[in-house]
Amino acid sequence: MTEIVNLSLGELLANLHAGDLSSREITQAYLDQIDRLNPALHAFLTLTPEAALSQADEADQRINTWRSDPGEDLPPLTGVPLAVKDVLCVKDIRCTCGSRILENFVPPFDATAVARLREAGVVILGKTNTDEFAMGSSTENSAYGPTHNPWNLDHVPGGSSGGSAAAVAASLAPVALGTDTGGSVRQPASFCGVTGIKPTYGRISRYGLVAYGSSFDVVGAFGRSAAELVPLFKIMAGPDPQDATTGDVPLPDFNLTLIDPGDSLTGLRIGVPDEYFIEGIQGEVEEGVRRAIEELETLGAQIKPVSLPYTEQALPVYYLIAPAEASANLARFDGIRYGPRVPADEMWDIFRHTRGDKFGSEVKRRIMLGTYALSAGYYDAYYGQAQKVRTLIKRDFERAFEGVDLIAAPVAPSTAFRIGEHGDDPLSMYLEDIFTLPANLAGVPGIAFPVGFDQKGLPIGMQLMGPHFQEEQLFLAAHAYQLITDWHTRRPDLNGAS
Ligand code: GLN
């Protein structure tokens, strides 16, 4: 039999339901794999093996009851292990956000996304590494040290949800949660050769997600394939009274297993924007993505050129608005309410010393950039102007989606770069986000999935973007592609890493 940690989510569930594997066996297999590989990968920041095994035992009891009386309801993910990015609150597990300022913060509640998955029966393995407060594209900004890419340990896994992406790629978890404010699910999925969904802004509640850029933040998920992400997405999606930006948009009841690979995309119009195939993009990435687009065409999709003329503006617009929102959101970390405090006689000194000592340099940079962009005298010229251009970027997508159903593009200009490659050059790191930011500015959903490897053996990813609340189309197209290709089934060889 295939090793437990290499079974797909569907296979895990089938084994659990048939009584061939217990959740305890599955959970233990993942915990053993984590023991063996996490020291080299540093994908998890916090592990909760005892709690996980006791959740697994509860799941096993439920499954046994259900097996003796299948008339009983069994929550859909009962017994399935899950890893959670360390910016989402999980009750009674330390939530650091990759920052020293939250070193000792133990949330007394679950984020809505986590609570819904828990109700659906998942077993939580622990919390995964992230750039500090999700600010970054490599996990190198984590105060606890970087995560390593399972395909090559000298390379980054992408970021900021690099811990979750690496965990899924190295089979330390079958599925994992991430967040995507400017690309943090899609880019690490692409760098690690796994599949990642960034839902529409407002599709999944942000309650219990530690805020970075509140008008962009969205909870997403990683799995090995699009099909595995669908149940997670469906469970987490939907309105939540705790987050007024969640939309009450009906969720279609789609089922990927009904797809016939032959001509499954007949009638689907996929747009290819010139603006995403620019000079400077790694040749192998462009070739890989263009090849994948041809494969989508063989499945019946109609490929059409589209234009998103304001793409180039996405980078400056995002790097004004996101830090502006971050500077407001991070004001709450003051050494009084959460985490550690650097003591001082005066209140202002407590603030100053705690923030000075406990925030990392990228977070400080964003707070300063954001405060500057929002300050009197500069507000109109920077923040106000950026908001206007954001509207133009949204309109680009609206116009494009009048003529096509989906848009296909690379996820990042290159495959995973080396740890330290961007050194102290924040601007060159920001440029890595050029193809992911527009979807966040427009609030539209995207899915990233592997479409090949470069000569160094590093995964190449592509993304499909769709109109608001059309995640179904993204899952269908990615699934159809995965039915005729096997990139998503490749696993890194980590024998030398343990
Ligand atoms: N890399 C982008 C940033 O640093 C996006 C991060 C994210 O999506 N959380 O802001």
Coordinates of C-alpha atoms and ligand atoms in Angstrom, one line a residue:
M1 CA 0.0 0.0 0.0
T2 CA 1.1 3.6 -0.7
E3 CA 2.7 5.1 2.4
I4 CA 0.0 6.8 4.5
V5 CA 1.5 10.3 4.0
N6 CA 1.3 9.9 0.3
L7 CA -2.4 9.2 0.1
S8 CA -4.6 11.9 -1.3
L9 CA -7.3 13.5 0.8
G10 CA -9.9 11.3 -1.0
E11 CA -7.9 8.2 -0.3
L12 CA -7.5 9.1 3.3
L13 CA -11.2 9.6 3.7
A14 CA -12.0 6.3 1.9
N15 CA -9.7 4.4 4.2
L16 CA -11.1 6.1 7.3
H17 CA -14.7 5.3 6.2
A18 CA -13.9 1.7 5.3
G19 CA -12.2 1.2 8.7
D20 CA -8.9 0.4 7.0
L21 CA -7.0 3.2 8.6
S22 CA -7.7 5.0 11.9
S23 CA -7.3 8.7 12.3
R24 CA -4.7 7.9 15.0
E25 CA -2.6 5.9 12.5
I26 CA -2.9 8.7 9.9
T27 CA -2.1 11.4 12.5
Q28 CA 0.8 9.4 13.9
A29 CA 2.2 8.9 10.4
Y30 CA 2.2 12.6 9.8
L31 CA 3.7 13.4 13.2
D32 CA 6.5 10.9 12.4
Q33 CA 7.1 12.5 9.0
I34 CA 7.3 15.9 10.8
D35 CA 9.7 14.6 13.3
R36 CA 11.9 13.3 10.5
L37 CA 11.8 16.3 8.2
N38 CA 10.8 19.5 10.1
P39 CA 14.3 20.0 11.5
A40 CA 15.6 20.5 7.9
L41 CA 12.6 22.3 6.5
H42 CA 11.4 24.4 9.5
A43 CA 7.9 24.4 8.1
F44 CA 6.1 24.2 11.5
L45 CA 6.7 26.7 14.2
T46 CA 4.5 25.0 16.8
L47 CA 3.5 21.4 17.0
T48 CA 0.7 20.0 19.1
P49 CA 1.1 16.2 18.9
E50 CA -0.8 15.4 22.1
A51 CA -3.8 17.5 21.2
A52 CA -3.7 16.1 17.7
L53 CA -3.7 12.5 18.8
S54 CA -6.6 13.2 21.2
Q55 CA -8.6 14.8 18.4
A56 CA -7.7 11.8 16.3
D57 CA -9.1 9.5 18.9
E58 CA -12.3 11.5 19.1
A59 CA -12.5 11.3 15.3
D60 CA -12.0 7.5 15.5
Q61 CA -14.9 7.2 18.0
R62 CA -17.2 9.1 15.7
I63 CA -16.2 7.1 12.7
N64 CA -16.8 3.8 14.6
T65 CA -20.3 5.0 15.7
W66 CA -21.1 6.0 12.2
R67 CA -19.8 2.7 10.8
S68 CA -22.2 0.8 13.1
D69 CA -25.0 3.2 12.1
P70 CA -24.4 4.9 8.8
G71 CA -27.7 6.8 9.3
E72 CA -25.7 9.0 11.6
D73 CA -24.1 12.2 10.2
L74 CA -20.4 12.1 9.9
P75 CA -18.8 15.5 9.4
P76 CA -17.0 15.5 6.0
L77 CA -13.4 15.8 7.1
T78 CA -13.6 13.7 10.2
G79 CA -10.1 12.4 11.1
V80 CA -8.1 14.4 8.5
P81 CA -5.0 16.2 9.7
L82 CA -4.5 19.9 8.9
A83 CA -1.7 22.4 9.3
V84 CA -2.6 26.1 10.0
K85 CA -0.6 29.2 9.1
D86 CA 0.5 30.9 12.2
V87 CA -1.5 34.1 11.5
L88 CA -4.8 32.3 12.1
C89 CA -6.0 31.9 15.7
V90 CA -6.4 28.4 16.9
K91 CA -7.8 28.2 20.5
D92 CA -5.1 27.4 23.1
I93 CA -2.3 27.2 20.6
R94 CA 0.4 29.9 20.6
C95 CA -0.1 32.3 17.6
T96 CA 3.1 34.2 16.8
C97 CA 2.5 35.6 13.4
G98 CA 6.2 34.9 12.9
S99 CA 6.9 37.8 15.2
R100 CA 8.6 38.2 18.6
I101 CA 5.9 40.7 19.6
L102 CA 3.4 37.8 19.8
E103 CA 5.9 35.2 21.2
N104 CA 3.6 34.3 24.1
F105 CA 0.2 35.1 22.6
V106 CA -2.2 32.2 23.1
P107 CA -5.6 33.0 21.6
P108 CA -8.7 32.0 23.6
F109 CA -10.7 31.4 20.4
D110 CA -10.7 29.8 17.0
A111 CA -10.7 31.9 13.8
T112 CA -14.0 31.3 12.0
A113 CA -12.3 29.4 9.1
V114 CA -10.6 27.1 11.7
A115 CA -13.8 26.7 13.8
R116 CA -15.7 25.6 10.6
L117 CA -13.0 23.0 9.7
R118 CA -12.9 21.8 13.3
E119 CA -16.6 21.2 13.2
A120 CA -16.1 19.3 10.0
G121 CA -13.8 17.0 11.9
V122 CA -10.2 18.0 11.1
V123 CA -7.2 17.1 13.4
I124 CA -4.9 20.1 13.9
L125 CA -1.2 19.2 13.7
G126 CA 0.2 22.6 14.6
K127 CA 1.1 26.1 13.2
T128 CA 3.3 26.8 10.2
N129 CA 5.9 29.4 9.6
T130 CA 5.2 32.7 7.9
D131 CA 6.9 36.0 7.2
E132 CA 6.4 38.3 10.1
F133 CA 2.7 39.4 10.0
A134 CA 2.6 37.8 6.5
M135 CA 4.8 40.6 5.1
G136 CA 7.1 39.0 2.6
S137 CA 7.5 36.6 -0.3
S138 CA 10.0 34.1 1.1
T139 CA 9.4 33.4 4.9
E140 CA 12.8 34.9 5.4
N141 CA 11.1 37.7 7.4
S142 CA 10.0 35.2 10.1
A143 CA 11.5 36.1 13.4
Y144 CA 12.0 32.4 13.9
G145 CA 14.1 31.7 10.9
P146 CA 13.2 30.8 7.3
T147 CA 11.5 27.7 6.0
H148 CA 13.4 25.7 3.3
N149 CA 12.0 24.7 0.0
P150 CA 11.5 20.9 0.0
W151 CA 12.7 20.7 -3.7
N152 CA 16.0 22.3 -2.8
L153 CA 16.8 23.3 0.8
D154 CA 19.0 26.2 -0.3
H155 CA 15.9 27.9 -1.9
V156 CA 13.0 29.7 -0.3
P157 CA 9.5 28.1 -0.3
G158 CA 8.0 31.4 -1.2
G159 CA 5.9 33.4 1.2
S160 CA 4.4 34.5 3.2
S161 CA 2.6 31.1 3.7
G162 CA 5.8 29.3 3.0
G163 CA 5.5 27.0 6.0
S164 CA 2.1 25.6 4.9
A165 CA 3.2 25.2 1.2
A166 CA 6.4 23.4 2.2
A167 CA 4.5 21.2 4.7
V168 CA 2.1 20.0 1.9
A169 CA 4.9 19.6 -0.6
A170 CA 7.0 17.5 1.8
S171 CA 3.9 15.5 3.0
L172 CA 4.1 16.8 6.5
A173 CA 0.3 17.5 6.2
P174 CA -2.2 16.5 3.5
V175 CA -3.8 20.0 3.5
A176 CA -2.9 23.3 5.1
L177 CA -4.3 26.8 5.5
G178 CA -2.7 30.0 4.3
T179 CA -3.6 33.6 3.7
D180 CA -3.2 35.7 0.5
T181 CA -3.0 39.4 0.8
G182 CA -0.7 40.0 -2.2
G183 CA 0.0 36.5 -3.3
S184 CA 0.9 34.6 -0.2
V185 CA -1.0 31.4 -1.1
R186 CA -0.4 31.4 -4.9
Q187 CA 3.3 32.2 -4.9
P188 CA 4.4 29.6 -2.3
A189 CA 2.2 27.0 -4.0
S190 CA 4.0 27.8 -7.2
F191 CA 7.5 27.7 -5.6
C192 CA 6.7 24.4 -3.8
G193 CA 4.8 22.6 -6.6
V194 CA 1.5 22.3 -4.8
T195 CA -2.0 23.6 -5.5
G196 CA -3.2 26.8 -3.7
I197 CA -6.6 28.6 -3.8
K198 CA -7.0 32.3 -3.1
P199 CA -10.7 32.8 -2.8
T200 CA -12.6 36.0 -3.7
Y201 CA -12.1 38.7 -1.1
G202 CA -15.1 38.3 1.3
R203 CA -15.8 34.7 0.5
I204 CA -14.2 33.4 3.7
S205 CA -14.4 35.2 7.1
R206 CA -11.3 37.0 8.3
Y207 CA -12.5 36.8 11.9
G208 CA -9.5 35.4 13.9
L209 CA -7.0 36.1 11.1
V210 CA -4.5 38.6 12.5
A211 CA -5.0 41.6 10.2
Y212 CA -2.3 42.7 7.8
G213 CA -4.0 44.6 4.9
S214 CA -7.7 44.3 5.8
S215 CA -9.0 45.2 2.3
F216 CA -7.0 42.4 0.7
D217 CA -6.6 39.7 3.4
V218 CA -8.2 36.4 2.5
V219 CA -7.9 32.9 3.9
G220 CA -6.9 30.2 1.4
A221 CA -5.7 26.6 1.4
F222 CA -3.0 24.3 0.0
G223 CA -3.3 20.7 -1.2
R224 CA -1.7 18.5 -3.7
S225 CA -4.5 18.9 -6.2
A226 CA -7.5 21.2 -6.9
A227 CA -9.9 18.4 -6.1
E228 CA -8.5 18.2 -2.5
L229 CA -9.1 21.9 -2.0
V230 CA -12.8 21.9 -2.8
P231 CA -14.1 20.4 0.4
L232 CA -12.0 22.8 2.5
F233 CA -13.1 25.7 0.5
K234 CA -16.8 24.8 0.7
I235 CA -16.6 24.3 4.5
M236 CA -14.8 27.6 5.2
A237 CA -16.8 29.7 2.7
G238 CA -19.9 31.8 3.5
P239 CA -21.1 34.7 5.5
D240 CA -20.1 35.3 9.1
P241 CA -21.7 37.9 11.3
Q242 CA -18.2 38.5 12.8
D243 CA -16.8 39.8 9.5
A244 CA -19.1 42.3 7.7
T245 CA -17.1 42.0 4.5
T246 CA -18.2 38.4 3.9
G247 CA -20.7 38.2 1.1
D248 CA -23.9 36.2 1.2
V249 CA -23.3 34.8 -2.2
P250 CA -24.6 31.3 -2.8
L251 CA -22.0 28.6 -3.2
P252 CA -22.7 26.4 -6.2
D253 CA -22.8 22.7 -5.3
F254 CA -20.1 21.6 -7.7
N255 CA -18.6 18.1 -7.9
L256 CA -15.3 17.7 -9.6
T257 CA -15.4 13.9 -9.8
L258 CA -18.1 14.2 -12.4
I259 CA -15.7 15.7 -14.9
D260 CA -14.8 13.7 -18.0
P261 CA -11.2 14.6 -18.9
G262 CA -11.8 14.3 -22.7
D263 CA -13.3 17.7 -23.6
S264 CA -14.1 18.9 -20.2
L265 CA -13.4 22.6 -20.9
T266 CA -15.4 23.0 -24.1
G267 CA -16.9 26.4 -24.3
L268 CA -14.6 27.9 -21.6
R269 CA -12.9 31.1 -22.7
I270 CA -9.5 31.7 -21.2
G271 CA -7.8 35.1 -21.6
V272 CA -4.0 35.4 -21.8
P273 CA -2.8 38.9 -20.9
D274 CA 0.3 40.2 -22.7
E275 CA 1.1 42.3 -19.6
Y276 CA 2.1 39.1 -17.7
F277 CA 4.6 37.9 -20.3
I278 CA 7.2 40.7 -19.9
E279 CA 10.9 41.0 -20.4
G280 CA 12.8 39.7 -17.4
I281 CA 10.6 36.7 -16.8
Q282 CA 12.5 33.4 -16.6
G283 CA 12.3 31.7 -20.0
E284 CA 11.4 28.3 -18.5
V285 CA 8.5 29.9 -16.6
E286 CA 7.1 31.5 -19.7
E287 CA 7.5 28.2 -21.7
G288 CA 5.9 26.2 -18.9
V289 CA 2.9 28.4 -18.6
R290 CA 2.4 28.7 -22.4
R291 CA 2.6 24.9 -22.7
A292 CA 0.0 24.6 -20.0
I293 CA -2.3 27.0 -21.8
E294 CA -2.0 24.9 -24.9
E295 CA -3.0 21.9 -22.9
L296 CA -6.0 23.7 -21.6
E297 CA -6.8 24.4 -25.3
T298 CA -6.6 20.6 -26.1
L299 CA -9.3 20.2 -23.4
G300 CA -11.6 22.4 -25.4
A301 CA -10.9 25.8 -23.9
Q302 CA -10.9 28.7 -26.3
I303 CA -7.8 30.8 -25.8
K304 CA -8.0 34.6 -26.4
P305 CA -5.7 37.5 -25.9
V306 CA -6.8 40.0 -23.3
S307 CA -5.4 43.3 -22.0
L308 CA -5.0 44.4 -18.4
P309 CA -3.3 47.8 -19.1
Y310 CA -2.9 48.9 -15.5
T311 CA -1.0 45.8 -14.4
E312 CA 2.2 47.7 -14.2
Q313 CA 0.7 50.1 -11.6
A314 CA -0.3 47.2 -9.3
L315 CA 3.1 47.1 -7.5
P316 CA 3.3 50.8 -6.4
V317 CA -0.5 50.8 -5.6
Y318 CA -0.3 47.7 -3.4
Y319 CA 2.9 48.8 -1.7
L320 CA 1.1 52.1 -0.7
I321 CA -2.2 50.7 0.4
A322 CA -1.1 47.5 2.1
P323 CA 1.5 49.3 4.3
A324 CA -1.1 52.0 5.1
E325 CA -3.6 49.4 6.3
A326 CA -0.8 47.6 8.1
S327 CA 0.3 50.7 9.9
A328 CA -3.2 51.1 11.3
N329 CA -3.6 47.4 12.1
L330 CA -0.3 47.0 13.8
A331 CA -0.9 49.9 16.2
R332 CA -2.6 47.5 18.6
F333 CA 0.7 45.7 19.3
D334 CA 2.0 48.0 22.0
G335 CA 3.4 45.8 24.7
I336 CA 0.3 46.3 26.9
R337 CA -2.4 44.0 25.4
Y338 CA -0.6 41.0 23.9
G339 CA 2.7 39.2 24.1
P340 CA 5.9 40.4 25.8
R341 CA 6.5 43.9 27.2
V342 CA 9.7 45.7 27.5
P343 CA 9.2 47.5 30.8
A344 CA 9.7 51.2 31.3
D345 CA 8.5 53.9 33.6
E346 CA 6.5 55.9 31.1
M347 CA 3.7 54.4 28.9
W348 CA 5.1 55.9 25.8
D349 CA 8.5 54.3 26.5
I350 CA 6.8 50.9 27.0
F351 CA 5.3 51.3 23.5
R352 CA 8.5 52.5 22.0
H353 CA 10.8 49.9 23.5
T354 CA 8.5 47.0 23.0
R355 CA 7.8 47.9 19.4
G356 CA 11.5 48.8 18.8
D357 CA 12.8 45.5 20.2
K358 CA 10.1 43.1 19.1
F359 CA 9.1 44.1 15.5
G360 CA 11.5 43.0 12.7
S361 CA 12.9 45.4 10.2
E362 CA 10.4 44.7 7.3
V363 CA 7.5 45.3 9.6
K364 CA 9.0 48.5 10.8
R365 CA 9.6 49.6 7.2
R366 CA 5.9 48.9 6.3
I367 CA 4.7 50.8 9.4
M368 CA 6.8 53.8 8.4
L369 CA 5.8 53.6 4.8
G370 CA 2.2 53.3 5.7
T371 CA 2.2 56.1 8.2
Y372 CA 4.0 58.4 5.8
A373 CA 1.4 57.6 3.0
L374 CA -1.4 58.4 5.4
S375 CA 0.0 61.5 6.9
A376 CA -1.6 64.9 6.5
G377 CA -0.1 66.6 3.4
Y378 CA 0.8 63.4 1.7
Y379 CA -2.5 61.5 2.0
D380 CA -4.0 62.7 -1.3
A381 CA -0.8 62.4 -3.2
Y382 CA -0.1 58.8 -2.1
Y383 CA -2.9 57.0 -0.4
G384 CA -5.7 58.8 -2.2
Q385 CA -4.0 58.5 -5.6
A386 CA -3.3 54.8 -5.0
Q387 CA -7.0 54.2 -4.2
K388 CA -8.0 55.8 -7.5
V389 CA -5.6 53.6 -9.5
R390 CA -6.8 50.6 -7.6
T391 CA -10.2 51.3 -9.1
L392 CA -8.7 51.4 -12.6
I393 CA -7.1 48.0 -11.9
K394 CA -10.5 46.6 -10.8
R395 CA -12.0 47.9 -14.1
D396 CA -9.2 46.2 -16.1
F397 CA -10.5 42.9 -14.7
E398 CA -14.2 43.8 -15.2
R399 CA -13.6 44.7 -18.8
A400 CA -11.5 41.5 -19.4
F401 CA -14.1 39.3 -17.9
E402 CA -16.7 40.7 -20.3
G403 CA -14.9 38.7 -23.0
V404 CA -13.4 35.7 -21.2
D405 CA -14.4 33.4 -18.3
L406 CA -10.9 33.0 -16.8
I407 CA -7.4 34.6 -17.1
A408 CA -4.3 32.5 -17.3
A409 CA -0.9 33.8 -16.3
P410 CA 2.4 33.0 -14.5
V411 CA 2.4 33.2 -10.7
A412 CA 5.8 34.7 -10.3
P413 CA 8.5 35.9 -12.7
S414 CA 10.9 33.1 -11.6
T415 CA 11.0 29.8 -9.8
A416 CA 12.0 29.7 -6.2
F417 CA 15.0 32.0 -5.6
R418 CA 17.9 31.2 -3.2
I419 CA 17.7 32.0 0.5
G420 CA 19.4 35.3 0.9
E421 CA 19.3 36.2 -2.8
H422 CA 17.3 39.4 -2.2
G423 CA 19.5 40.2 0.8
D424 CA 18.8 43.7 2.0
D425 CA 17.1 44.9 -1.1
P426 CA 13.4 45.1 -0.3
L427 CA 12.4 46.5 -3.6
S428 CA 13.8 43.5 -5.5
M429 CA 11.8 41.3 -3.2
Y430 CA 8.6 43.4 -3.8
L431 CA 9.1 42.9 -7.6
E432 CA 8.6 39.1 -7.0
D433 CA 4.9 39.9 -6.4
I434 CA 4.2 41.6 -9.7
F435 CA 1.9 38.9 -11.1
T436 CA 0.0 38.1 -7.9
L437 CA -0.9 41.6 -6.6
P438 CA -3.5 42.6 -9.3
A439 CA -5.9 39.9 -8.2
N440 CA -5.7 41.1 -4.6
L441 CA -6.2 44.7 -5.7
A442 CA -9.3 43.7 -7.6
G443 CA -10.5 41.2 -5.0
V444 CA -10.9 38.4 -7.6
P445 CA -10.1 34.7 -6.9
G446 CA -7.1 32.8 -8.2
I447 CA -5.8 29.2 -8.2
A448 CA -2.1 28.3 -8.6
F449 CA -0.9 24.8 -9.6
P450 CA 2.2 23.2 -10.9
V451 CA 2.8 23.0 -14.7
G452 CA 6.4 21.8 -14.9
F453 CA 9.9 22.1 -13.5
D454 CA 12.9 24.2 -14.5
Q455 CA 16.4 22.7 -15.2
K456 CA 17.3 23.0 -11.5
G457 CA 14.4 20.8 -10.6
L458 CA 12.3 23.6 -9.1
P459 CA 8.6 23.7 -9.7
I460 CA 7.0 26.1 -12.2
G461 CA 3.5 27.3 -11.4
M462 CA 0.7 29.0 -13.2
Q463 CA -2.4 30.8 -12.0
L464 CA -5.9 31.1 -13.3
M465 CA -7.9 34.1 -12.1
G466 CA -11.7 34.4 -12.3
P467 CA -14.5 36.9 -11.8
H468 CA -15.7 37.6 -8.2
F469 CA -17.2 34.5 -6.5
Q470 CA -16.5 32.2 -9.5
E471 CA -14.1 29.9 -7.7
E472 CA -16.0 26.9 -9.1
Q473 CA -14.6 27.7 -12.6
L474 CA -11.1 27.9 -11.2
F475 CA -11.4 24.5 -9.5
L476 CA -12.9 22.9 -12.6
A477 CA -10.3 24.2 -15.0
A478 CA -7.4 23.3 -12.7
H479 CA -8.9 19.8 -12.0
A480 CA -9.4 19.2 -15.7
Y481 CA -5.7 20.1 -16.3
Q482 CA -4.6 17.8 -13.4
L483 CA -6.6 14.9 -14.9
I484 CA -4.4 14.9 -18.0
T485 CA -1.0 15.9 -16.4
D486 CA 0.9 14.5 -13.5
W487 CA 3.0 17.5 -12.3
H488 CA 0.9 17.7 -9.1
T489 CA 1.7 14.1 -8.2
R490 CA 5.5 14.6 -8.2
R491 CA 7.1 14.6 -4.7
P492 CA 10.6 15.9 -3.7
D493 CA 13.2 13.4 -2.7
L494 CA 13.9 14.2 0.9
N495 CA 15.9 11.1 1.8
G496 CA 19.0 13.1 2.4
A497 CA 17.2 15.7 4.5
S498 CA 16.3 13.6 7.6
Ligands
GLN1 N1 4.6 39.6 -0.7 C1 3.5 40.4 -0.4 C2 3.8 41.3 0.8 O1 4.9 41.2 1.3 C3 2.2 39.7 -0.1 C4 2.2 39.0 1.2 C5 0.9 38.3 1.5 O2 0.1 38.0 0.6 N2 0.6 38.1 2.8 O3 3.0 42.1 1.2

